[in-house]
Amino acid sequence: MKPLSGQPSFGSLRELTRVVGHDCAVEIDTNSYSVPWRLIGERVAVTIAAGEVRTRHGLHQVAIHKQSDGRRLRIIDTAHLDGVAGRNGAVRRAEIAAAVLAPSSPPSLLRPLAEYEAVVGGSF
């Protein structure tokens, strides 16, 4: 056998094609690796080599992650989620959020009970 002089051994480089899921990630060996959210639904090329997961869309490299040794993990670069609605919590209109967060007083009756008694024909 002849030394490879710095070239990676057979099997240490993998090329895959994946479709970006609705969670802004591609799944590789049970782990999810994030990609920019604008690529949801797009086909990307993934290269796994030298302990890194590199994702390309067309000619552009869009993500680089360290390859995870664990299983069923989510490896996320938060920059990939910039611009996603709800990234920092629930999405609400400002006036609804203010009403929900503002302390409210206990609800008061809209009509006095005496009016209801009069309609029914007396008190109980």
PDB file of C-alpha atoms in Angstrom:
ATOM      1  CA  MET A   1       0.000   0.000   0.000  1.00  0.00           C
ATOM      2  CA  LYS A   2       1.121   3.477  -0.800  1.00  0.00           C
ATOM      3  CA  PRO A   3       0.686   6.523   1.550  1.00  0.00           C
ATOM      4  CA  LEU A   4      -1.951   9.029   0.477  1.00  0.00           C
ATOM      5  CA  SER A   5       0.216  12.047   1.326  1.00  0.00           C
ATOM      6  CA  GLY A   6      -2.368  14.164   3.096  1.00  0.00           C
ATOM      7  CA  GLN A   7      -5.492  13.086   1.195  1.00  0.00           C
ATOM      8  CA  PRO A   8      -8.403  11.906   3.324  1.00  0.00           C
ATOM      9  CA  SER A   9      -8.971   8.157   3.442  1.00  0.00           C
ATOM     10  CA  PHE A  10     -11.864   6.510   1.656  1.00  0.00           C
ATOM     11  CA  GLY A  11     -15.213   7.192   3.253  1.00  0.00           C
ATOM     12  CA  SER A  12     -14.201  10.302   5.167  1.00  0.00           C
ATOM     13  CA  LEU A  13     -15.894  12.587   2.622  1.00  0.00           C
ATOM     14  CA  ARG A  14     -19.618  12.410   1.912  1.00  0.00           C
ATOM     15  CA  GLU A  15     -21.693  14.454  -0.533  1.00  0.00           C
ATOM     16  CA  LEU A  16     -25.449  14.540   0.089  1.00  0.00           C
ATOM     17  CA  THR A  17     -28.466  16.375  -1.271  1.00  0.00           C
ATOM     18  CA  ARG A  18     -31.154  17.524   1.150  1.00  0.00           C
ATOM     19  CA  VAL A  19     -34.293  19.680   1.106  1.00  0.00           C
ATOM     20  CA  VAL A  20     -34.416  22.367   3.816  1.00  0.00           C
ATOM     21  CA  GLY A  21     -37.275  21.662   6.208  1.00  0.00           C
ATOM     22  CA  HIS A  22     -39.786  24.090   7.705  1.00  0.00           C
ATOM     23  CA  ASP A  23     -37.612  24.252  10.818  1.00  0.00           C
ATOM     24  CA  CYS A  24     -34.762  25.880   8.806  1.00  0.00           C
ATOM     25  CA  ALA A  25     -32.639  22.743   9.019  1.00  0.00           C
ATOM     26  CA  VAL A  26     -31.361  19.741   7.095  1.00  0.00           C
ATOM     27  CA  GLU A  27     -31.186  16.312   8.705  1.00  0.00           C
ATOM     28  CA  ILE A  28     -27.945  14.353   8.588  1.00  0.00           C
ATOM     29  CA  ASP A  29     -27.481  11.099  10.519  1.00  0.00           C
ATOM     30  CA  THR A  30     -30.429  11.891  12.869  1.00  0.00           C
ATOM     31  CA  ASN A  31     -29.051  15.378  13.693  1.00  0.00           C
ATOM     32  CA  SER A  32     -30.492  18.654  12.375  1.00  0.00           C
ATOM     33  CA  TYR A  33     -28.168  21.401  11.147  1.00  0.00           C
ATOM     34  CA  SER A  34     -29.539  24.917  10.608  1.00  0.00           C
ATOM     35  CA  VAL A  35     -29.404  26.816   7.324  1.00  0.00           C
ATOM     36  CA  PRO A  36     -30.668  30.331   6.528  1.00  0.00           C
ATOM     37  CA  TRP A  37     -34.469  30.490   6.732  1.00  0.00           C
ATOM     38  CA  ARG A  38     -34.812  31.865   3.200  1.00  0.00           C
ATOM     39  CA  LEU A  39     -33.879  28.412   1.888  1.00  0.00           C
ATOM     40  CA  ILE A  40     -36.907  26.606   3.345  1.00  0.00           C
ATOM     41  CA  GLY A  41     -38.124  24.134   0.731  1.00  0.00           C
ATOM     42  CA  GLU A  42     -34.983  24.516  -1.422  1.00  0.00           C
ATOM     43  CA  ARG A  43     -32.618  21.696  -2.402  1.00  0.00           C
ATOM     44  CA  VAL A  44     -29.091  22.095  -0.988  1.00  0.00           C
ATOM     45  CA  ALA A  45     -25.825  20.153  -1.303  1.00  0.00           C
ATOM     46  CA  VAL A  46     -24.212  18.994   1.929  1.00  0.00           C
ATOM     47  CA  THR A  47     -20.571  17.956   2.268  1.00  0.00           C
ATOM     48  CA  ILE A  48     -19.410  16.123   5.376  1.00  0.00           C
ATOM     49  CA  ALA A  49     -15.630  16.030   5.764  1.00  0.00           C
ATOM     50  CA  ALA A  50     -12.934  16.669   8.370  1.00  0.00           C
ATOM     51  CA  GLY A  51     -15.469  16.975  11.180  1.00  0.00           C
ATOM     52  CA  GLU A  52     -17.490  19.717   9.446  1.00  0.00           C
ATOM     53  CA  VAL A  53     -20.893  19.873   7.783  1.00  0.00           C
ATOM     54  CA  ARG A  54     -20.844  22.383   4.908  1.00  0.00           C
ATOM     55  CA  THR A  55     -24.045  23.343   3.114  1.00  0.00           C
ATOM     56  CA  ARG A  56     -24.167  24.929  -0.350  1.00  0.00           C
ATOM     57  CA  HIS A  57     -27.039  26.357  -2.346  1.00  0.00           C
ATOM     58  CA  GLY A  58     -25.990  26.582  -5.959  1.00  0.00           C
ATOM     59  CA  LEU A  59     -22.439  27.917  -5.950  1.00  0.00           C
ATOM     60  CA  HIS A  60     -22.768  29.681  -2.584  1.00  0.00           C
ATOM     61  CA  GLN A  61     -21.767  28.176   0.729  1.00  0.00           C
ATOM     62  CA  VAL A  62     -24.588  29.036   3.134  1.00  0.00           C
ATOM     63  CA  ALA A  63     -23.693  27.208   6.368  1.00  0.00           C
ATOM     64  CA  ILE A  64     -20.780  25.555   8.166  1.00  0.00           C
ATOM     65  CA  HIS A  65     -21.235  23.549  11.368  1.00  0.00           C
ATOM     66  CA  LYS A  66     -18.989  21.297  13.403  1.00  0.00           C
ATOM     67  CA  GLN A  67     -20.165  17.711  12.904  1.00  0.00           C
ATOM     68  CA  SER A  68     -21.931  16.455  16.009  1.00  0.00           C
ATOM     69  CA  ASP A  69     -20.944  13.150  17.600  1.00  0.00           C
ATOM     70  CA  GLY A  70     -24.312  12.854  19.351  1.00  0.00           C
ATOM     71  CA  ARG A  71     -27.647  11.631  18.030  1.00  0.00           C
ATOM     72  CA  ARG A  72     -30.955  13.456  17.548  1.00  0.00           C
ATOM     73  CA  LEU A  73     -29.447  16.879  18.299  1.00  0.00           C
ATOM     74  CA  ARG A  74     -30.237  20.296  16.805  1.00  0.00           C
ATOM     75  CA  ILE A  75     -27.174  22.323  15.865  1.00  0.00           C
ATOM     76  CA  ILE A  76     -28.302  25.911  15.301  1.00  0.00           C
ATOM     77  CA  ASP A  77     -26.573  29.088  14.211  1.00  0.00           C
ATOM     78  CA  THR A  78     -28.912  31.822  15.473  1.00  0.00           C
ATOM     79  CA  ALA A  79     -27.926  34.091  12.573  1.00  0.00           C
ATOM     80  CA  HIS A  80     -29.791  31.669  10.288  1.00  0.00           C
ATOM     81  CA  LEU A  81     -33.047  32.561  12.067  1.00  0.00           C
ATOM     82  CA  ASP A  82     -32.729  36.354  11.812  1.00  0.00           C
ATOM     83  CA  GLY A  83     -35.915  37.637  10.222  1.00  0.00           C
ATOM     84  CA  VAL A  84     -38.100  34.662  11.212  1.00  0.00           C
ATOM     85  CA  ALA A  85     -41.411  35.681  12.722  1.00  0.00           C
ATOM     86  CA  GLY A  86     -41.713  34.447  16.295  1.00  0.00           C
ATOM     87  CA  ARG A  87     -37.996  33.864  16.770  1.00  0.00           C
ATOM     88  CA  ASN A  88     -38.010  35.825  20.024  1.00  0.00           C
ATOM     89  CA  GLY A  89     -41.402  34.675  21.297  1.00  0.00           C
ATOM     90  CA  ALA A  90     -45.010  34.726  20.176  1.00  0.00           C
ATOM     91  CA  VAL A  91     -46.005  37.061  17.372  1.00  0.00           C
ATOM     92  CA  ARG A  92     -48.728  39.536  18.414  1.00  0.00           C
ATOM     93  CA  ARG A  93     -49.884  42.934  17.349  1.00  0.00           C
ATOM     94  CA  ALA A  94     -48.567  45.618  19.715  1.00  0.00           C
ATOM     95  CA  GLU A  95     -51.999  46.597  21.070  1.00  0.00           C
ATOM     96  CA  ILE A  96     -52.924  42.986  21.822  1.00  0.00           C
ATOM     97  CA  ALA A  97     -49.578  42.334  23.499  1.00  0.00           C
ATOM     98  CA  ALA A  98     -49.984  45.492  25.616  1.00  0.00           C
ATOM     99  CA  ALA A  99     -53.499  44.444  26.692  1.00  0.00           C
ATOM    100  CA  VAL A 100     -52.320  40.954  27.618  1.00  0.00           C
ATOM    101  CA  LEU A 101     -49.280  42.149  29.543  1.00  0.00           C
ATOM    102  CA  ALA A 102     -51.026  45.041  31.343  1.00  0.00           C
ATOM    103  CA  PRO A 103     -52.441  44.218  34.775  1.00  0.00           C
ATOM    104  CA  SER A 104     -56.210  44.172  34.575  1.00  0.00           C
ATOM    105  CA  SER A 105     -58.777  44.927  37.233  1.00  0.00           C
ATOM    106  CA  PRO A 106     -61.398  42.302  38.039  1.00  0.00           C
ATOM    107  CA  PRO A 107     -64.303  42.459  35.572  1.00  0.00           C
ATOM    108  CA  SER A 108     -67.304  44.454  36.739  1.00  0.00           C
ATOM    109  CA  LEU A 109     -70.909  43.697  35.902  1.00  0.00           C
ATOM    110  CA  LEU A 110     -72.315  45.564  32.959  1.00  0.00           C
ATOM    111  CA  ARG A 111     -75.752  45.745  34.564  1.00  0.00           C
ATOM    112  CA  PRO A 112     -76.844  45.696  38.182  1.00  0.00           C
ATOM    113  CA  LEU A 113     -78.384  42.431  39.410  1.00  0.00           C
ATOM    114  CA  ALA A 114     -81.644  44.250  40.217  1.00  0.00           C
ATOM    115  CA  GLU A 115     -82.375  44.595  36.474  1.00  0.00           C
ATOM    116  CA  TYR A 116     -82.023  40.860  35.995  1.00  0.00           C
ATOM    117  CA  GLU A 117     -84.309  40.186  38.990  1.00  0.00           C
ATOM    118  CA  ALA A 118     -86.931  42.463  37.490  1.00  0.00           C
ATOM    119  CA  VAL A 119     -86.898  40.606  34.148  1.00  0.00           C
ATOM    120  CA  VAL A 120     -87.144  37.188  35.795  1.00  0.00           C
ATOM    121  CA  GLY A 121     -89.819  38.276  38.235  1.00  0.00           C
ATOM    122  CA  GLY A 122     -88.120  38.480  41.593  1.00  0.00           C
ATOM    123  CA  SER A 123     -85.025  37.499  43.514  1.00  0.00           C
ATOM    124  CA  PHE A 124     -83.864  33.986  44.155  1.00  0.00           C
TER     125      PHE A 124
END
